Amino acid sequence: MITSAAFLAVMLVGVPIGLCLCLAGIVYIIASGNPLLFQSYPLQMFGGVDSYGLIAIPLFILIGEIMNGGGITKRIVDLAMAVIGSVRGGLAYVNILANMFVASILGSATAQVAIMSQIMVPEMEKQGYDKTFAAGLTAYGGMLGPIIPPSVMFVVYSVLAQVSVSDMLIAGIVPGVLLTVLFFAVIALMGYVYNYPKAEKRTARQRIATILDAAPTLAIPVVIVGSILGGLANATESAAVGAVAAALVGRFWTKQFSFSRLPEMMLRAGVYSAIVLFLVAAAAVFSWILIYGKVPQETAAWIQTVAKDPVSFMLLTNVILLVIGTVIDGVPGLIMTVPILLPIATEVYGIDPRHFGVVVVINLVLGLLSPPVGLCFFVAAAVTGAKPGKMFLVTMPFFGVSCILLILLSLYPFLSLALIK
């Protein structure tokens, strides 16, 4: 109780979540009256980041930096426009499709929203779309980032759950594609109701030229995902090869990337990686304290009085995680919930940890698009000037189909496990 009170107190005054987790551990040790636990404290932190799979995080972030600096994102958008063609609501489809392509390279929701908002929202405004809708749609497109591989959140979950990083990345493919299809269905319906403008007409020659110009940029996700699916590389190795592919495409095809800019890109990737890895180290301490204090066992006893079978447990978990995700960012949300809920899911209800991980990540990402915080909406608002509250209201149908996907995943685990060998 004292530990929980200390954790909430320091979090509410604005202390970063990583420090909150560390301080909560210290308070628990002091309250337990067992100072010998301090000897294990640094060992638990080191053990949390002593994982080969975590090397994939800075590499995935570096891929995003190179992609942005190499003009690859703009070509991906052009490719999506050439593929969609002249249909009603065409730019809305392009927004989601381009986000899907970018998600297969970037893997971060907030970074993706910041990048795509700068590109898509002004273009949609020119074509007659409401700015609030355009910004909100881009924020929901960013939701694909942590689901379609590569994904920093899946890597962190893999370490917390002690499962294969490659398996987790593969598990996100089918749900990511399904979510894209559901978003397309919403756009089709809204386009009919609100009479969205048609996309700019292009001749067959123009489309072919655009596709040929952008096609080499797809080598990056093909290398990353293909090497994992084909069993040629694990997640970390595929991330390294993907970074090389991004640099080569940016340097020799788009010709907008310079190797002289690589040090500053690596520095930015290193700073962001350090933040994520500190959270992971703090999570190791937090998990250790939870297990030592028998929190998972007590939580499991309570949940079993409410959820009688795996499906009811998953539906209850959806509600819990969605509420948590509305106020806490993705990676900290993983850190706080996985050590408690995962043992219950696997040991009590026999749920596959990879399937459970997909549901957890999608819930927490959806929380980034829900009040009162809605971090992705605030990112889109900072870039475009639209109001976050209005964004949530005009994009409610996308929230609805995201919840439908979560229910489907809860009922049918094979949707996330189908591609795993």
XYZ file of C-alpha atoms in Angstrom:
421
model
C 0.000 0.000 0.000
C 2.805 2.401 0.919
C 4.607 1.557 -2.321
C 1.482 2.206 -4.411
C 0.862 5.514 -2.651
C 4.468 6.607 -3.225
C 4.288 5.608 -6.896
C 1.061 7.544 -7.508
C 2.280 10.566 -5.549
C 5.500 11.035 -7.540
C 3.719 10.293 -10.839
C 0.998 12.892 -10.195
C 3.561 15.635 -9.533
C 5.090 15.013 -12.955
C 8.096 12.796 -12.214
C 9.022 10.729 -15.319
C 7.549 7.240 -15.232
C 10.975 5.539 -15.233
C 12.007 7.369 -12.074
C 8.588 6.654 -10.533
C 9.185 2.923 -10.975
C 12.684 3.134 -9.483
C 11.546 5.236 -6.512
C 8.641 2.865 -5.862
C 11.141 0.028 -5.601
C 13.253 1.940 -3.097
C 10.196 2.807 -0.991
C 9.151 -0.857 -0.963
C 12.583 -2.015 0.226
C 12.599 0.582 3.017
C 9.045 -0.332 4.039
C 9.877 -4.058 4.037
C 12.599 -3.557 6.633
C 14.984 -5.760 4.638
C 17.932 -3.579 3.541
C 19.672 -6.595 1.992
C 17.301 -6.187 -0.963
C 19.292 -3.069 -1.953
C 22.112 -5.420 -3.024
C 19.817 -6.958 -5.665
C 18.465 -3.607 -6.862
C 21.246 -2.738 -9.365
C 21.458 -6.369 -10.504
C 17.754 -6.338 -11.372
C 18.171 -3.124 -13.368
C 21.121 -4.516 -15.302
C 19.335 -7.796 -15.908
C 16.404 -5.930 -17.416
C 18.475 -4.592 -20.304
C 20.868 -7.534 -20.601
C 19.037 -8.880 -23.646
C 20.246 -9.323 -27.217
C 16.759 -8.553 -28.559
C 16.855 -4.993 -27.220
C 19.589 -4.105 -29.726
C 16.790 -3.984 -32.308
C 15.337 -0.836 -30.692
C 18.116 1.658 -31.626
C 18.397 0.026 -35.050
C 14.677 0.426 -35.791
C 14.815 4.034 -34.624
C 17.869 4.642 -36.821
C 15.957 3.261 -39.816
C 13.278 5.888 -39.203
C 15.871 8.667 -38.975
C 17.510 7.611 -42.243
C 14.142 7.262 -43.942
C 13.105 10.766 -42.964
C 16.421 12.272 -44.002
C 16.488 10.350 -47.286
C 13.189 11.538 -48.740
C 11.767 8.023 -48.587
C 8.542 8.989 -46.783
C 7.414 11.352 -49.577
C 7.930 8.667 -52.195
C 5.905 6.201 -50.162
C 3.013 8.686 -50.097
C 3.303 9.140 -53.874
C 3.274 5.361 -54.276
C 0.088 5.074 -52.224
C -1.571 7.772 -54.364
C -0.621 5.933 -57.544
C -2.006 2.658 -56.205
C -5.335 4.064 -54.972
C -6.195 5.940 -58.159
C -9.108 8.351 -58.615
C -11.795 7.237 -56.136
C -14.072 9.105 -53.759
C -12.183 9.817 -50.565
C -8.984 8.853 -52.351
C -6.651 10.952 -50.196
C -8.157 9.448 -47.042
C -7.344 5.959 -48.376
C -3.881 7.209 -49.329
C -3.369 8.508 -45.786
C -4.030 5.074 -44.269
C -2.167 3.137 -46.986
C 0.887 5.396 -46.743
C 0.805 5.032 -42.950
C 0.734 1.263 -43.422
C 3.833 1.400 -45.641
C 5.630 3.775 -43.275
C 4.647 1.626 -40.280
C 6.558 -1.275 -41.812
C 9.694 0.863 -41.512
C 9.239 3.236 -38.574
C 7.454 1.306 -35.796
C 6.583 4.264 -33.523
C 3.082 5.755 -33.309
C 3.977 9.257 -32.128
C 6.922 9.641 -34.531
C 4.773 8.422 -37.401
C 1.954 10.862 -36.577
C 4.412 13.768 -36.433
C 5.915 12.889 -39.818
C 2.715 12.044 -41.684
C 0.798 15.049 -40.307
C 3.297 17.354 -41.990
C 2.829 15.589 -45.321
C -0.817 14.471 -45.483
C -2.861 17.110 -43.639
C -1.896 20.123 -45.827
C -2.471 18.026 -48.966
C -5.906 16.882 -47.760
C -6.849 20.469 -46.898
C -5.988 21.549 -50.456
C -8.348 18.882 -51.782
C -11.231 20.136 -49.617
C -11.063 17.872 -46.559
C -11.748 19.272 -43.098
C -8.457 19.855 -41.277
C -9.725 18.298 -38.054
C -10.752 15.105 -39.845
C -7.464 14.978 -41.774
C -5.401 15.361 -38.598
C -7.517 12.815 -36.688
C -7.302 10.310 -39.532
C -3.515 10.697 -39.617
C -3.399 10.047 -35.872
C -5.348 6.802 -36.354
C -3.018 5.889 -39.222
C -0.160 6.244 -36.772
C -1.809 3.518 -34.700
C -0.490 1.049 -37.280
C 3.106 1.913 -36.324
C 3.402 -0.240 -33.191
C 1.359 -3.093 -34.739
C 2.914 -3.733 -38.153
C 6.587 -4.763 -37.821
C 9.017 -3.366 -36.886
C 7.651 -2.304 -33.515
C 9.494 -0.953 -30.491
C 6.566 -1.936 -28.266
C 6.689 -5.538 -29.475
C 10.417 -5.657 -28.771
C 9.888 -4.351 -25.232
C 7.025 -6.804 -24.674
C 9.205 -9.669 -25.940
C 11.817 -8.891 -23.300
C 9.216 -8.521 -20.522
C 7.451 -11.749 -21.517
C 10.598 -13.693 -22.449
C 9.265 -14.652 -25.895
C 10.875 -14.464 -29.336
C 11.098 -10.932 -30.764
C 10.692 -12.344 -34.280
C 7.509 -14.184 -33.287
C 6.018 -11.030 -31.813
C 6.795 -8.974 -34.918
C 5.222 -11.631 -37.148
C 2.162 -11.826 -34.865
C 1.401 -8.171 -35.610
C 1.144 -8.571 -39.404
C -2.379 -10.021 -39.738
C -3.947 -7.720 -37.077
C -2.254 -4.730 -38.730
C -3.648 -5.651 -42.152
C -7.107 -6.306 -40.664
C -7.087 -2.907 -38.971
C -6.158 -1.259 -42.285
C -9.081 -3.024 -44.012
C -11.484 -1.906 -41.263
C -10.239 1.679 -41.604
C -10.823 1.445 -45.380
C -14.403 0.303 -44.734
C -15.022 3.305 -42.474
C -13.575 5.694 -45.074
C -15.780 4.163 -47.786
C -18.905 4.655 -45.646
C -17.976 8.172 -44.528
C -17.003 9.098 -48.094
C -20.469 8.114 -49.265
C -22.229 9.974 -46.426
C -20.132 13.165 -46.491
C -19.379 13.170 -50.227
C -15.580 13.282 -49.897
C -13.683 14.677 -52.891
C -12.180 12.306 -55.437
C -8.432 11.855 -55.687
C -6.523 13.689 -58.389
C -6.725 11.875 -61.703
C -3.496 10.460 -63.095
C -2.805 8.870 -66.424
C -1.605 5.281 -66.572
C 1.828 6.516 -67.618
C 2.034 8.858 -64.601
C 1.045 6.045 -62.223
C 3.592 3.654 -63.667
C 6.315 6.327 -63.457
C 5.440 7.046 -59.801
C 5.393 3.357 -58.881
C 8.746 2.743 -60.566
C 10.260 5.769 -58.811
C 9.027 4.658 -55.374
C 9.382 0.879 -55.746
C 12.998 0.699 -54.497
C 11.925 2.255 -51.181
C 9.867 -0.884 -50.527
C 13.116 -2.826 -50.358
C 13.398 -1.649 -46.748
C 10.251 -3.324 -45.345
C 10.793 -6.311 -47.656
C 14.271 -6.821 -46.190
C 13.044 -6.412 -42.608
C 9.860 -8.476 -42.727
C 10.952 -10.904 -45.445
C 14.151 -11.923 -43.679
C 12.196 -12.660 -40.483
C 9.390 -14.561 -42.213
C 11.889 -16.499 -44.318
C 13.915 -17.505 -41.285
C 17.025 -15.841 -42.716
C 17.521 -13.462 -39.800
C 16.188 -12.709 -36.345
C 14.648 -9.341 -35.481
C 17.931 -7.703 -34.492
C 19.786 -8.876 -37.593
C 16.926 -7.829 -39.867
C 16.935 -4.373 -38.248
C 20.650 -3.998 -38.972
C 20.180 -5.056 -42.610
C 17.167 -2.723 -42.859
C 19.264 0.219 -41.673
C 21.856 -0.528 -44.368
C 19.085 -0.850 -46.986
C 17.576 2.506 -45.921
C 20.978 4.209 -46.182
C 21.652 2.749 -49.636
C 18.202 3.666 -50.975
C 18.461 7.187 -49.548
C 21.965 7.705 -50.890
C 21.881 6.119 -54.331
C 18.200 6.185 -55.348
C 16.490 9.191 -53.768
C 19.915 10.898 -53.436
C 18.698 12.932 -50.445
C 20.680 11.110 -47.782
C 24.289 11.982 -47.017
C 26.570 9.775 -44.941
C 27.943 12.949 -43.333
C 24.569 13.317 -41.554
C 24.742 9.804 -40.116
C 26.467 10.817 -36.823
C 23.683 13.262 -35.862
C 21.043 10.701 -36.821
C 22.766 8.069 -34.698
C 22.933 10.545 -31.811
C 19.175 11.213 -31.971
C 18.489 7.478 -32.232
C 20.787 6.885 -29.249
C 19.041 9.480 -27.069
C 15.584 8.055 -27.782
C 16.854 4.509 -27.291
C 18.368 5.458 -23.937
C 14.967 6.712 -22.758
C 13.255 3.475 -23.791
C 15.983 1.261 -22.319
C 15.941 3.121 -19.008
C 12.219 2.382 -18.849
C 12.957 -1.291 -19.484
C 15.578 -1.320 -16.700
C 13.130 0.356 -14.327
C 10.507 -2.185 -15.368
C 12.781 -5.024 -14.275
C 12.972 -3.545 -10.765
C 9.221 -2.937 -10.707
C 8.477 -6.516 -11.824
C 10.844 -7.884 -9.182
C 9.075 -5.876 -6.467
C 5.646 -7.004 -7.681
C 6.645 -10.676 -7.626
C 8.354 -10.315 -4.230
C 5.179 -8.700 -2.876
C 2.957 -11.428 -4.407
C 0.886 -8.868 -6.342
C 0.302 -11.124 -9.394
C -1.009 -13.927 -7.170
C -3.442 -11.620 -5.362
C -4.587 -10.052 -8.637
C -5.092 -13.505 -10.167
C -7.286 -14.524 -7.232
C -9.505 -11.463 -7.754
C -9.728 -11.840 -11.536
C -10.719 -15.487 -11.262
C -13.779 -14.431 -9.276
C -14.858 -12.244 -12.226
C -13.539 -14.060 -15.336
C -14.470 -17.733 -15.540
C -12.859 -18.582 -18.910
C -10.142 -17.256 -21.288
C -12.593 -15.217 -23.401
C -14.097 -13.370 -20.435
C -10.576 -12.774 -19.101
C -9.481 -11.267 -22.439
C -12.549 -9.027 -22.604
C -11.934 -7.849 -19.031
C -8.278 -7.250 -19.894
C -9.325 -5.141 -22.884
C -11.300 -2.817 -20.626
C -8.527 -2.570 -18.021
C -5.794 -1.888 -20.578
C -7.848 0.630 -22.530
C -8.442 2.635 -19.354
C -4.742 2.475 -18.449
C -3.748 3.433 -22.007
C -5.805 6.626 -21.863
C -3.524 8.119 -19.216
C -0.172 6.324 -19.666
C 2.019 6.095 -22.780
C 2.582 2.769 -24.566
C 5.935 1.508 -23.239
C 5.308 2.586 -19.607
C 1.878 0.977 -19.892
C 3.503 -2.293 -20.938
C 5.930 -2.049 -18.067
C 3.178 -1.555 -15.505
C 0.697 -4.173 -16.758
C 2.588 -7.087 -18.318
C 4.306 -8.320 -15.115
C 0.896 -8.511 -13.415
C -1.422 -9.721 -16.188
C 0.827 -12.010 -18.239
C 1.348 -14.696 -15.552
C -2.428 -14.800 -15.033
C -3.084 -15.087 -18.769
C -0.586 -17.892 -19.354
C -0.725 -19.895 -16.104
C -4.387 -19.546 -15.129
C -6.136 -19.296 -18.504
C -3.588 -20.960 -20.813
C -3.427 -18.024 -23.253
C -0.487 -17.922 -25.684
C 1.854 -15.097 -24.559
C 2.363 -13.938 -28.163
C -1.375 -13.628 -28.745
C -1.749 -11.847 -25.419
C 1.045 -9.452 -26.382
C -0.717 -8.387 -29.583
C -3.922 -7.618 -27.669
C -2.018 -5.699 -24.987
C -0.117 -3.557 -27.496
C -3.194 -2.693 -29.588
C -5.112 -1.724 -26.443
C -2.366 0.551 -25.182
C -1.915 2.143 -28.623
C -5.667 2.766 -28.854
C -5.330 4.477 -25.490
C -3.016 6.990 -27.195
C -6.091 8.033 -29.206
C -8.529 8.260 -26.289
C -9.294 11.052 -23.780
C -8.186 12.411 -21.397
C -4.607 12.302 -22.711
C -4.774 11.080 -26.337
C -1.062 11.680 -26.960
C -1.244 11.025 -30.722
C -3.993 13.619 -31.070
C -1.842 16.170 -29.233
C 1.086 15.398 -31.539
C -1.123 15.886 -34.606
C -2.528 19.078 -33.061
C 0.956 20.475 -32.445
C 1.841 19.956 -36.109
C -1.446 21.016 -37.739
C -3.146 23.399 -35.321
C -6.315 21.265 -35.104
C -8.049 20.764 -31.729
C -7.570 17.342 -30.063
C -11.104 17.157 -28.637
C -12.721 17.722 -32.020
C -10.361 15.184 -33.601
C -11.619 12.503 -31.258
C -15.272 13.291 -32.012
C -14.960 13.262 -35.830
C -12.964 10.025 -35.814
C -15.209 8.038 -33.442
C -16.018 5.440 -36.166
C -12.312 4.519 -36.311
C -12.319 4.050 -32.543
C -15.325 1.775 -32.932
C -13.759 -0.530 -35.534
C -10.536 -0.672 -33.480
C -12.593 -2.011 -30.572
C -14.216 -4.526 -32.949
C -10.746 -5.762 -33.919
C -9.831 -6.207 -30.253
C -12.972 -8.267 -29.670
C -12.204 -10.424 -32.726
C -8.645 -10.998 -31.509
C -9.932 -11.909 -28.059
C -12.323 -14.478 -29.562
C -10.038 -15.872 -32.278
C -6.358 -16.172 -31.237
C -5.385 -17.660 -34.636
C -5.686 -14.155 -36.127
C -2.429 -13.214 -34.418
C -0.771 -16.652 -34.468
C -1.534 -17.694 -38.063
C 1.854 -16.745 -39.549
C 4.010 -17.999 -36.677
C 5.694 -21.317 -37.492
